[in-house]
PDB file of C-alpha atoms in Angstrom:
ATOM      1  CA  UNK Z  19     129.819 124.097 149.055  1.00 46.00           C
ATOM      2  CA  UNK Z  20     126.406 123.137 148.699  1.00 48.00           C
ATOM      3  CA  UNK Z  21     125.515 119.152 148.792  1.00 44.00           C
ATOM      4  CA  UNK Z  22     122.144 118.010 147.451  1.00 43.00           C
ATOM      5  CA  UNK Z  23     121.213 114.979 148.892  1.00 44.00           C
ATOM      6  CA  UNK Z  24     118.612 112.244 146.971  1.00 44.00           C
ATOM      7  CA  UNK Z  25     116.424 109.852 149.466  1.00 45.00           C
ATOM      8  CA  UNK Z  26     117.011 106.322 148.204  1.00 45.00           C
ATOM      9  CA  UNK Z  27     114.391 104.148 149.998  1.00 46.00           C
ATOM     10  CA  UNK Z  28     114.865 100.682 148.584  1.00 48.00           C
ATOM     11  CA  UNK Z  29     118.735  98.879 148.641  1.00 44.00           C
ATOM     12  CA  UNK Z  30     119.709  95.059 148.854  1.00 47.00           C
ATOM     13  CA  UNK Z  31     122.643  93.691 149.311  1.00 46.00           C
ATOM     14  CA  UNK Z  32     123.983  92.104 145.934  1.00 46.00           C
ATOM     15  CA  UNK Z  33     126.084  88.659 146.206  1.00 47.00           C
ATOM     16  CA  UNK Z  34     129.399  90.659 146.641  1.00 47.00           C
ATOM     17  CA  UNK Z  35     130.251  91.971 149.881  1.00 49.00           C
ATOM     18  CA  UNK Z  36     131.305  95.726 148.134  1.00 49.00           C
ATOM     19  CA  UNK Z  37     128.314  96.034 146.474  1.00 49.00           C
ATOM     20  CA  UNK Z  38     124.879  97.605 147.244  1.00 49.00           C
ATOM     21  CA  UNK Z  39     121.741  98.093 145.086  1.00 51.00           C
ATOM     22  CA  UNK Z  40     119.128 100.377 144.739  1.00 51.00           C
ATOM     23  CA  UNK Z  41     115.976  98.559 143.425  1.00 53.00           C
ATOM     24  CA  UNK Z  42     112.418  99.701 141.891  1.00 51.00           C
ATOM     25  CA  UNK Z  43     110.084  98.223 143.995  1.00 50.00           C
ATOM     26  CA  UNK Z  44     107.170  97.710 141.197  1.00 49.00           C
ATOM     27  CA  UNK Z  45     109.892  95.740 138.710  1.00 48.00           C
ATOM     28  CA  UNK Z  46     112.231  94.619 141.032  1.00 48.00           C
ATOM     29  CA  UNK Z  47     114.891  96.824 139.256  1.00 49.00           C
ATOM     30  CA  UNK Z  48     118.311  98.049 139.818  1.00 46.00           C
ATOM     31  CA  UNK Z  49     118.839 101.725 139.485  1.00 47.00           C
ATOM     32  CA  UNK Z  50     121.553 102.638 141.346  1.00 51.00           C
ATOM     33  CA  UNK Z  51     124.836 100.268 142.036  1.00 53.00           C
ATOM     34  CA  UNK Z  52     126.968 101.552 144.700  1.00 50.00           C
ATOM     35  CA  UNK Z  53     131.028 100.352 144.764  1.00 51.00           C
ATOM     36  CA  UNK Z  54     132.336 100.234 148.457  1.00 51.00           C
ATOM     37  CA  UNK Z  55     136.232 100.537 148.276  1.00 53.00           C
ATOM     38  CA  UNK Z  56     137.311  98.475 151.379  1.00 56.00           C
ATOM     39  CA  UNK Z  57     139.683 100.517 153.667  1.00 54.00           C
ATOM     40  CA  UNK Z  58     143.117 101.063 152.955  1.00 51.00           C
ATOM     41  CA  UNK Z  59     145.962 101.214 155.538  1.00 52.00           C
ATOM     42  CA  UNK Z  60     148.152 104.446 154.819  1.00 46.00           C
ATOM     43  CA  UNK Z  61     151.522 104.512 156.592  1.00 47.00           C
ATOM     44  CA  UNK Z  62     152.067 108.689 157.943  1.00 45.00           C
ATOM     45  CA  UNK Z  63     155.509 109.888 159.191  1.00 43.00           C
ATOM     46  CA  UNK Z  64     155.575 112.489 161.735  1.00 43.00           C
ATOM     47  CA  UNK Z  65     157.519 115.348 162.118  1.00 48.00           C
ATOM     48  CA  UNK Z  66     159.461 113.683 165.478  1.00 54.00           C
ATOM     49  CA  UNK Z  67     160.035 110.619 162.616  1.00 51.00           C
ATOM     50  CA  UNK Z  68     157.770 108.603 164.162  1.00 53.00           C
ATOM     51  CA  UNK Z  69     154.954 106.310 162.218  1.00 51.00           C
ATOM     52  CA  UNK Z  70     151.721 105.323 162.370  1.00 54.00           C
ATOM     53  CA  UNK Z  71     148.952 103.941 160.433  1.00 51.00           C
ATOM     54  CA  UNK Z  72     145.855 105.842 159.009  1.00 50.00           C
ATOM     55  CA  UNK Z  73     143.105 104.340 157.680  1.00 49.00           C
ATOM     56  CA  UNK Z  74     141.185 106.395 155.154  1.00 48.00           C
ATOM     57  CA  UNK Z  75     137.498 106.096 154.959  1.00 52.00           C
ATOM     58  CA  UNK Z  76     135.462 104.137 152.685  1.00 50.00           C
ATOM     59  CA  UNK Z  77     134.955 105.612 149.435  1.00 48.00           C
ATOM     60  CA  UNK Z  78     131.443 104.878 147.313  1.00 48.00           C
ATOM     61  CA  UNK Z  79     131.221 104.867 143.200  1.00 48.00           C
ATOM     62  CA  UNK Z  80     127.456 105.666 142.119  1.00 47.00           C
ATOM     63  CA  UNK Z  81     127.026 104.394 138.585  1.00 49.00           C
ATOM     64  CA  UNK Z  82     123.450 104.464 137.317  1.00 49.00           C
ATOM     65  CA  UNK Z  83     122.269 101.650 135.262  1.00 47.00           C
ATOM     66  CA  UNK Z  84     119.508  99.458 134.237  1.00 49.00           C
ATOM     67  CA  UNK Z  85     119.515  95.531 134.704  1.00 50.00           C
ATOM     68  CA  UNK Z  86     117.540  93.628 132.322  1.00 52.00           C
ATOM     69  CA  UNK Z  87     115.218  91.519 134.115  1.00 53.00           C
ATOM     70  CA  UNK Z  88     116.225  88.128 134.435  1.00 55.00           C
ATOM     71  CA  UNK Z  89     112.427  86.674 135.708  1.00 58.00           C
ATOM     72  CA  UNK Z  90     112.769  83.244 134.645  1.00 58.00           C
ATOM     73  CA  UNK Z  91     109.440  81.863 132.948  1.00 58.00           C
ATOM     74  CA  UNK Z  92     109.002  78.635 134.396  1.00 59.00           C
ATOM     75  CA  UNK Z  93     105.404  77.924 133.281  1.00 61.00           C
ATOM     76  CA  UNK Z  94     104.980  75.143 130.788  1.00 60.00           C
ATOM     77  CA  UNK Z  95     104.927  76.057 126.917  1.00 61.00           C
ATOM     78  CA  UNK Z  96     101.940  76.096 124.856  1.00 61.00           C
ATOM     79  CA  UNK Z  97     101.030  73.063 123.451  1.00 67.00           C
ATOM     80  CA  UNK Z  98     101.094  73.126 119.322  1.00 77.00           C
ATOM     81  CA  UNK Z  99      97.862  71.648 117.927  1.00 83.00           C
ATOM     82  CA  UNK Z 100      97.893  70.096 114.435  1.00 89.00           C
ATOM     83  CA  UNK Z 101      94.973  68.320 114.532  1.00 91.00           C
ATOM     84  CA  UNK Z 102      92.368  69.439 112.339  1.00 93.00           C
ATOM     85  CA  UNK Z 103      88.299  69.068 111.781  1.00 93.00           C
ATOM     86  CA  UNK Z 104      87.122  67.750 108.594  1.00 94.00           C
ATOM     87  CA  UNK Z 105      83.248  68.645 108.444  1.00 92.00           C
ATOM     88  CA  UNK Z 106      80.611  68.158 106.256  1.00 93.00           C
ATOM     89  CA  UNK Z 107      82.211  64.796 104.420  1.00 93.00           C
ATOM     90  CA  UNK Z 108      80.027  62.469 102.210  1.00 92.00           C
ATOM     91  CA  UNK Z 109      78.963  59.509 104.029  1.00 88.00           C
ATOM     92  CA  UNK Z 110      80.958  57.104 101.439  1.00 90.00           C
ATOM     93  CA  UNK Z 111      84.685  58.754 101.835  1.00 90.00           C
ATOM     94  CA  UNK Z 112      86.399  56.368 104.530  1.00 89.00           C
ATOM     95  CA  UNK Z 113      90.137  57.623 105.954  1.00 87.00           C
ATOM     96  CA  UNK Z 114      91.923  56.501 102.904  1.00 88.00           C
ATOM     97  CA  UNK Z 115      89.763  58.253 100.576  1.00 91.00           C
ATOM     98  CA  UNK Z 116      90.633  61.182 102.737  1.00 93.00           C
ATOM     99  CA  UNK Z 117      94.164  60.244 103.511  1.00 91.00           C
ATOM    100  CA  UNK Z 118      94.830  60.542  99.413  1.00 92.00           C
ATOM    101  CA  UNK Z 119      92.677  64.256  98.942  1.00 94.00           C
ATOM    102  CA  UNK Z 120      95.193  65.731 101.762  1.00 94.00           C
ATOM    103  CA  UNK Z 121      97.983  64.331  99.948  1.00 92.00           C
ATOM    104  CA  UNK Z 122      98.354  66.529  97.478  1.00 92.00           C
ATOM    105  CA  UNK Z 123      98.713  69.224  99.456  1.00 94.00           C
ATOM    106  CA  UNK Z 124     100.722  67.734 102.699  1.00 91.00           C
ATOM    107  CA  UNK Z 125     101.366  64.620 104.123  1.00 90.00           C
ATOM    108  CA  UNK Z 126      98.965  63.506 106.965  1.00 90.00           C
ATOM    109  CA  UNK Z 127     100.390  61.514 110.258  1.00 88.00           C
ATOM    110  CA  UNK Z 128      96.880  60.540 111.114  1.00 89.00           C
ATOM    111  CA  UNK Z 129      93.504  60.169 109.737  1.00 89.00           C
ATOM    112  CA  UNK Z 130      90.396  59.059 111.597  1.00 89.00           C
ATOM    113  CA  UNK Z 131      86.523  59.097 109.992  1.00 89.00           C
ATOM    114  CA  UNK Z 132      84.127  59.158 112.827  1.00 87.00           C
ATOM    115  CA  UNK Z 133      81.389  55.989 112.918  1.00 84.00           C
ATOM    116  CA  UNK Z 134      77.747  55.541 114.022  1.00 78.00           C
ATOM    117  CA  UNK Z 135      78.360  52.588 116.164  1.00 73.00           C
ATOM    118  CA  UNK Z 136      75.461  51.098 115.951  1.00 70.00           C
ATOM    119  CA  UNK Z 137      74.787  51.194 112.197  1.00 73.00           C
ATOM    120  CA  UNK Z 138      78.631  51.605 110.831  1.00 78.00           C
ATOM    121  CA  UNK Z 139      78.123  54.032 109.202  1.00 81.00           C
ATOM    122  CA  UNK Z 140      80.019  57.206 108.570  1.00 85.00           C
ATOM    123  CA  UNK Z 141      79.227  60.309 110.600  1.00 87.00           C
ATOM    124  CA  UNK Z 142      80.155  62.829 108.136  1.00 89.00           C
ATOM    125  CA  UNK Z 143      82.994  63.849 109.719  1.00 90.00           C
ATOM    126  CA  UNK Z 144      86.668  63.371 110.852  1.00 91.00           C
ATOM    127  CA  UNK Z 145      89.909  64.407 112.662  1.00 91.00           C
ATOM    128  CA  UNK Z 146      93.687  64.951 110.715  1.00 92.00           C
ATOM    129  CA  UNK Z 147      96.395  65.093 112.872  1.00 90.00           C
ATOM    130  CA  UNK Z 148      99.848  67.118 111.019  1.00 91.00           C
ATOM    131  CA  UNK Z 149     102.849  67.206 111.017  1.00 88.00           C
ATOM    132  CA  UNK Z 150     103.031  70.789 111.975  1.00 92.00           C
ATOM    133  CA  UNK Z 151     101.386  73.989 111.813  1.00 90.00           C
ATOM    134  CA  UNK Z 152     102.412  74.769 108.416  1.00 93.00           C
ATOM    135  CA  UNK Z 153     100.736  71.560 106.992  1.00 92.00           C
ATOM    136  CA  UNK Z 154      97.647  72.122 108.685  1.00 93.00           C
ATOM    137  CA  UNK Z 155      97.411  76.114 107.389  1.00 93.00           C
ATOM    138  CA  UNK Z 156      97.944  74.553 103.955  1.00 94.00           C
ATOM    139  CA  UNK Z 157      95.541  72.102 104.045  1.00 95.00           C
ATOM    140  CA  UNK Z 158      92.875  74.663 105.804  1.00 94.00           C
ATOM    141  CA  UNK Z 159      93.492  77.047 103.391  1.00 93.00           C
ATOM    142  CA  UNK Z 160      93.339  74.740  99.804  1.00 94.00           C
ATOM    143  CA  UNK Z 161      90.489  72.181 101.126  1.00 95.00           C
ATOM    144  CA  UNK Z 162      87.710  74.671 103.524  1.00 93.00           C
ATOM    145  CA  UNK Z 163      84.996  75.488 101.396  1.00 92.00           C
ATOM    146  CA  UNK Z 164      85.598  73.094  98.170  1.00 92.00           C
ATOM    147  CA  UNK Z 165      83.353  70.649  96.890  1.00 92.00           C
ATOM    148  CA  UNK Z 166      83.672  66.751  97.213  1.00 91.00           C
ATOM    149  CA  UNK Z 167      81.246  64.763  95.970  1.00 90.00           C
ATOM    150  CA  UNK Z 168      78.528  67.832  95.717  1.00 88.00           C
ATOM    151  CA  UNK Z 169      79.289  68.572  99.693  1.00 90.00           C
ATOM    152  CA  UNK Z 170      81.178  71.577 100.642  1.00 92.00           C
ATOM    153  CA  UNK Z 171      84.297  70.348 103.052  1.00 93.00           C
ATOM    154  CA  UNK Z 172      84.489  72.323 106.298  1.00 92.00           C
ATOM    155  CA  UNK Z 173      87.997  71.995 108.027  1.00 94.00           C
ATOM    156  CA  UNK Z 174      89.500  74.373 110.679  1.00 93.00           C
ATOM    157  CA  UNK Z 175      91.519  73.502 113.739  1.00 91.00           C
ATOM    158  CA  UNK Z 176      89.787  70.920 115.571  1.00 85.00           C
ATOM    159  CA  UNK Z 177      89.831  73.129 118.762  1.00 70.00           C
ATOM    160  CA  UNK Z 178      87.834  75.920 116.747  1.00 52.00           C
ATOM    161  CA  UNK Z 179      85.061  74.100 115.752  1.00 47.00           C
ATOM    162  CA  UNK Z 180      83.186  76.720 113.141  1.00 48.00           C
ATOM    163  CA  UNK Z 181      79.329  77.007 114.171  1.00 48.00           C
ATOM    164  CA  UNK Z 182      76.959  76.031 111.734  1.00 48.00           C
ATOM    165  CA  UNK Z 183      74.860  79.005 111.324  1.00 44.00           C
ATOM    166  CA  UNK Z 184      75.448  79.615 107.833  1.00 46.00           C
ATOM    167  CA  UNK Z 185      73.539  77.304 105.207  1.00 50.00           C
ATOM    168  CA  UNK Z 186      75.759  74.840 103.355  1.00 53.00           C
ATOM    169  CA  UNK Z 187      74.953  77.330  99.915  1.00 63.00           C
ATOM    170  CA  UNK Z 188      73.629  80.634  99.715  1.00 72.00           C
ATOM    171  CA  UNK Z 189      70.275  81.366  99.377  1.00 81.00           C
ATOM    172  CA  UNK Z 190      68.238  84.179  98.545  1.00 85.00           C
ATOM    173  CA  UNK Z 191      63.958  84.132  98.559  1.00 88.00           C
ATOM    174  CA  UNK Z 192      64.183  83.392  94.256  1.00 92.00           C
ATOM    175  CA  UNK Z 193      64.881  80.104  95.318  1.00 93.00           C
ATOM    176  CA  UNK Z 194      64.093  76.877  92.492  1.00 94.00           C
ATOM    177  CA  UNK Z 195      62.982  73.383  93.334  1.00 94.00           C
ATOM    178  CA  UNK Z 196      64.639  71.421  90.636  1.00 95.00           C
ATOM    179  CA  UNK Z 197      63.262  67.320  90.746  1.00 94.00           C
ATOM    180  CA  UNK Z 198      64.297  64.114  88.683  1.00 95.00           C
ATOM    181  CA  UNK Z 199      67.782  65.144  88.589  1.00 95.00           C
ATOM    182  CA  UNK Z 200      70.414  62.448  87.035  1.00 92.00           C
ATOM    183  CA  UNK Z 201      72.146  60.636  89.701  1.00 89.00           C
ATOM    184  CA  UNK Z 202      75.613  61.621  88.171  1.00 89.00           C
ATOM    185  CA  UNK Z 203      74.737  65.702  88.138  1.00 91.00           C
ATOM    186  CA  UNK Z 204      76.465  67.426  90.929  1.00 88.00           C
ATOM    187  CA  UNK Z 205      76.035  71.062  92.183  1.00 87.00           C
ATOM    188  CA  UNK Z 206      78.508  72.194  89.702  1.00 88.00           C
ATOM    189  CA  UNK Z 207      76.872  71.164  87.105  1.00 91.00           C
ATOM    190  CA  UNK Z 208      73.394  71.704  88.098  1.00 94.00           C
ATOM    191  CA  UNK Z 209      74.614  75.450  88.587  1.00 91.00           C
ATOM    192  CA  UNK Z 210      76.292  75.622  85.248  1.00 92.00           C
ATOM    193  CA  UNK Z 211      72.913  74.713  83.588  1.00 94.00           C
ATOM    194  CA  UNK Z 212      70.863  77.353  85.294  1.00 96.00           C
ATOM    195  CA  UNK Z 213      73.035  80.021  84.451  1.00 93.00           C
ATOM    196  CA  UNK Z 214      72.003  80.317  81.220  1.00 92.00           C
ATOM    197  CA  UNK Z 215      69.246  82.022  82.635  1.00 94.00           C
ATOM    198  CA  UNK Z 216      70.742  84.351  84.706  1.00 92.00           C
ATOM    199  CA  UNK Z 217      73.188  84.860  88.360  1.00 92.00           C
ATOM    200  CA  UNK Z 218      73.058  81.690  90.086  1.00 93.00           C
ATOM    201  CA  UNK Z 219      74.075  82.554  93.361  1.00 91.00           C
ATOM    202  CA  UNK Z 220      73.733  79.103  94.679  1.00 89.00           C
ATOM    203  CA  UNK Z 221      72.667  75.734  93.995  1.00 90.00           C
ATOM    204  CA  UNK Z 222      72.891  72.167  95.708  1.00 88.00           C
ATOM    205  CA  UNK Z 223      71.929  68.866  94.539  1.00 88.00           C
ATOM    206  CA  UNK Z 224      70.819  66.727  97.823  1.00 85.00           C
ATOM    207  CA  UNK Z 225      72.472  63.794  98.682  1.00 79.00           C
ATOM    208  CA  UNK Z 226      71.391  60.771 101.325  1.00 72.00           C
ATOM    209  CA  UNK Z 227      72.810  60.968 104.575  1.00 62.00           C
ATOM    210  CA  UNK Z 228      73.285  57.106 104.873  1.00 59.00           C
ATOM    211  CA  UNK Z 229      74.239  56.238 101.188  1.00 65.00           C
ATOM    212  CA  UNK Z 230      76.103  59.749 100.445  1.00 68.00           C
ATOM    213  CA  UNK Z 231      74.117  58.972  96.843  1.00 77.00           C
ATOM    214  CA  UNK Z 232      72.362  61.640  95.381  1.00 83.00           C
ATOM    215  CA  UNK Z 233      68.558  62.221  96.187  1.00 87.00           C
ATOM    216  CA  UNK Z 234      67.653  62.990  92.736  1.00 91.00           C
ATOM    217  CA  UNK Z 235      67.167  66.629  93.063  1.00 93.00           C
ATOM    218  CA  UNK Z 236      68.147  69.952  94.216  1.00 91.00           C
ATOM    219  CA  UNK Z 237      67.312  73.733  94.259  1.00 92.00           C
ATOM    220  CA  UNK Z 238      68.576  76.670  92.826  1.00 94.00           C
ATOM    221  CA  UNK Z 239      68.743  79.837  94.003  1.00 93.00           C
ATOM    222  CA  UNK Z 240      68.914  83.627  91.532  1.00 94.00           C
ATOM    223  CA  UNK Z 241      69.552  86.763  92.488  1.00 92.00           C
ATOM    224  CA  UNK Z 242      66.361  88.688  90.769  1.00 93.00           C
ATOM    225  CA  UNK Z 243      62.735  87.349  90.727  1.00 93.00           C
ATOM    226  CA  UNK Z 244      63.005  88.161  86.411  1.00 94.00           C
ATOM    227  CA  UNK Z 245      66.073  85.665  86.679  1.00 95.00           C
ATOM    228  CA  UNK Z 246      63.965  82.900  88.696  1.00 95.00           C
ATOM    229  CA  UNK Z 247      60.915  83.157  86.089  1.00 94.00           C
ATOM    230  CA  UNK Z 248      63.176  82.999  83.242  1.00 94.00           C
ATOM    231  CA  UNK Z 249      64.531  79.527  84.458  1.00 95.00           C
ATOM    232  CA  UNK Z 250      61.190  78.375  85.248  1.00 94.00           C
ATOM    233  CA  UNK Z 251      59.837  78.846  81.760  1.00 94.00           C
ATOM    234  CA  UNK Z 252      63.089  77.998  79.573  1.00 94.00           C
ATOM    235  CA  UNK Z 253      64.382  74.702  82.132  1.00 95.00           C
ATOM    236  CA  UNK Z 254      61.581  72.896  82.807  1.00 95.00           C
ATOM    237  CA  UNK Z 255      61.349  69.535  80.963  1.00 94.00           C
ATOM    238  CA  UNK Z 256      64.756  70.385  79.721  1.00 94.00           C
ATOM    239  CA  UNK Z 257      67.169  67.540  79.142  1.00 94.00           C
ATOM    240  CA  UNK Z 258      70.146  67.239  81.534  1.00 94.00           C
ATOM    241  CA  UNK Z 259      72.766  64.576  81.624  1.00 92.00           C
ATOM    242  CA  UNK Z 260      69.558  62.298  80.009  1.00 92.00           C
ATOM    243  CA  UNK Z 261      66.553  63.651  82.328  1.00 93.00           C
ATOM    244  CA  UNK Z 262      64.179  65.697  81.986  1.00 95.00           C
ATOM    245  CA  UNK Z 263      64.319  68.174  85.308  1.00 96.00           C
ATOM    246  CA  UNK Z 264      61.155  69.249  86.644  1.00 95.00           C
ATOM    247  CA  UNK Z 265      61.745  73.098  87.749  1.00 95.00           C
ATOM    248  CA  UNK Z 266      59.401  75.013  89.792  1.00 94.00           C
ATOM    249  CA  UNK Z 267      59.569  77.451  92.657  1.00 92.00           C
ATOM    250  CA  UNK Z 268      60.713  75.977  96.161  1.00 87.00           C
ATOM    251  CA  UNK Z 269      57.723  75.456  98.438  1.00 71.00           C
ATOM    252  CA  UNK Z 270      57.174  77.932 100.593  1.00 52.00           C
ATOM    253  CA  UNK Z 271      58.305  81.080  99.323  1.00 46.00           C
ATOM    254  CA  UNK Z 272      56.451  84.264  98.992  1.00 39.00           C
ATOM    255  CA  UNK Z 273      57.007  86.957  96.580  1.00 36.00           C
TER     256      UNK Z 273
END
């Protein structure tokens, strides 16, 4: 009878004396487990009646099998971060103005507005800590991008700070200088007057950095050069919210 044999080069000894294993060097896996039977005494009778002991020789079970691997991960988990970076705030909102805008959306554990040391005053910016992830997705997700106080809020995870490469409003070249704006019109507004004219695809009323008050004017920006004209000649010296805006085209545009 033919006996194929099978070259096994890798075996260690498992924590029971009858047991061998055949392991994958690469993954530290078992493939093979070998059963040793120990040896068993077997009492023979002879012919002449007398006896004597025979031991028969060792027999071996192959099973195959796979172990799942047991590697035990004993590096430190991941810390959660649920601190968040509130960008872009108006110089007057302190932590418990901001403390009551993420309130309606999730409770905060811990809000901090950053100061100019020397002058006290606000640095347009600040850090939330959360509860958990959850909150902070929520907040991210209802408060990035909306307007307080004519400033678009920027908040992301505070270990992703967004760059600021992007203007704070889009702009295209029809862009509008709009002067002797109301104090109490905000970018909203402002924008809802010019589109009477035409697509406003941005507009921003400018606000001081120290009093977060508004400048007194702003600029608008259209999406055709037809558009920007229009506004010119139909909004200038028109009354808004009391005043009489001044609207011409931005300084230093071409056409």
């Amino acid at each position: 009878m033919a006996v194929s044999t099978v070259t096994l080069p890798c075996f260690k000894l498992h924590h029971q004396p009858n047991l061998l294993l055949r392991c994958n060097n690469s993954s530290n896996q078992s493939l093979l487990r070998f059963h040793f039977s120990p040896p068993k005494p077997l009492l023979i009778s002879s012919r002449d009646g007398s006896r004597r002991l025979k031991v028969l020789p060792e027999t071996i079970t192959v099973k195959l099998e796979e172990e799942e691997d047991k590697t035990v991960d004993l590096s430190p988990p991941a810390p959660i971060n649920t601190k968040l970076y509130f960008g872009n705030l108006p110089y007057n909102v302190d932590s418990a103005t901001l403390a009551k805008i993420i309130q309606d959306f999730a409770n905060p554990e811990l809000v901090e507005v950053l100061y100019n040391r020397d002058t006290g005053q606000s640095r347009g910016f600040a850090f939330v800590t959360m509860s958990n992830v959850e909150d902070c997705n929520i907040i991210i997700e209802n408060l990035d991008g909306t307007e307080y106080l004519g400033r678009n809020l920027k908040v992301n995870f505070a270990d992703k700070p967004k760059p600021n490469k992007e203007p704070l409003y889009p702009e295209t070249e029809y862009k509008l200088f709009v002067g002797n704006l109301s104090w109490t019109v905000t970018s909203e507004s402002l924008a809802g007057a010019f589109r009477e004219c035409g697509d406003v695809v941005g507009a921003r009323v400018v606000y001081d950095g120290d009093t977060g008050k508004s400048r007194g004017y702003g600029f608008v920006c259209y999406s055709s050069q037809a558009e920007m004209e229009t506004a010119v000649e139909s909004l200038d010296g028109f009354e808004l919210e009391g005043r009489a805006i001044r609207v011409n085209l931005a300084q230093g545009k071409k056409y």
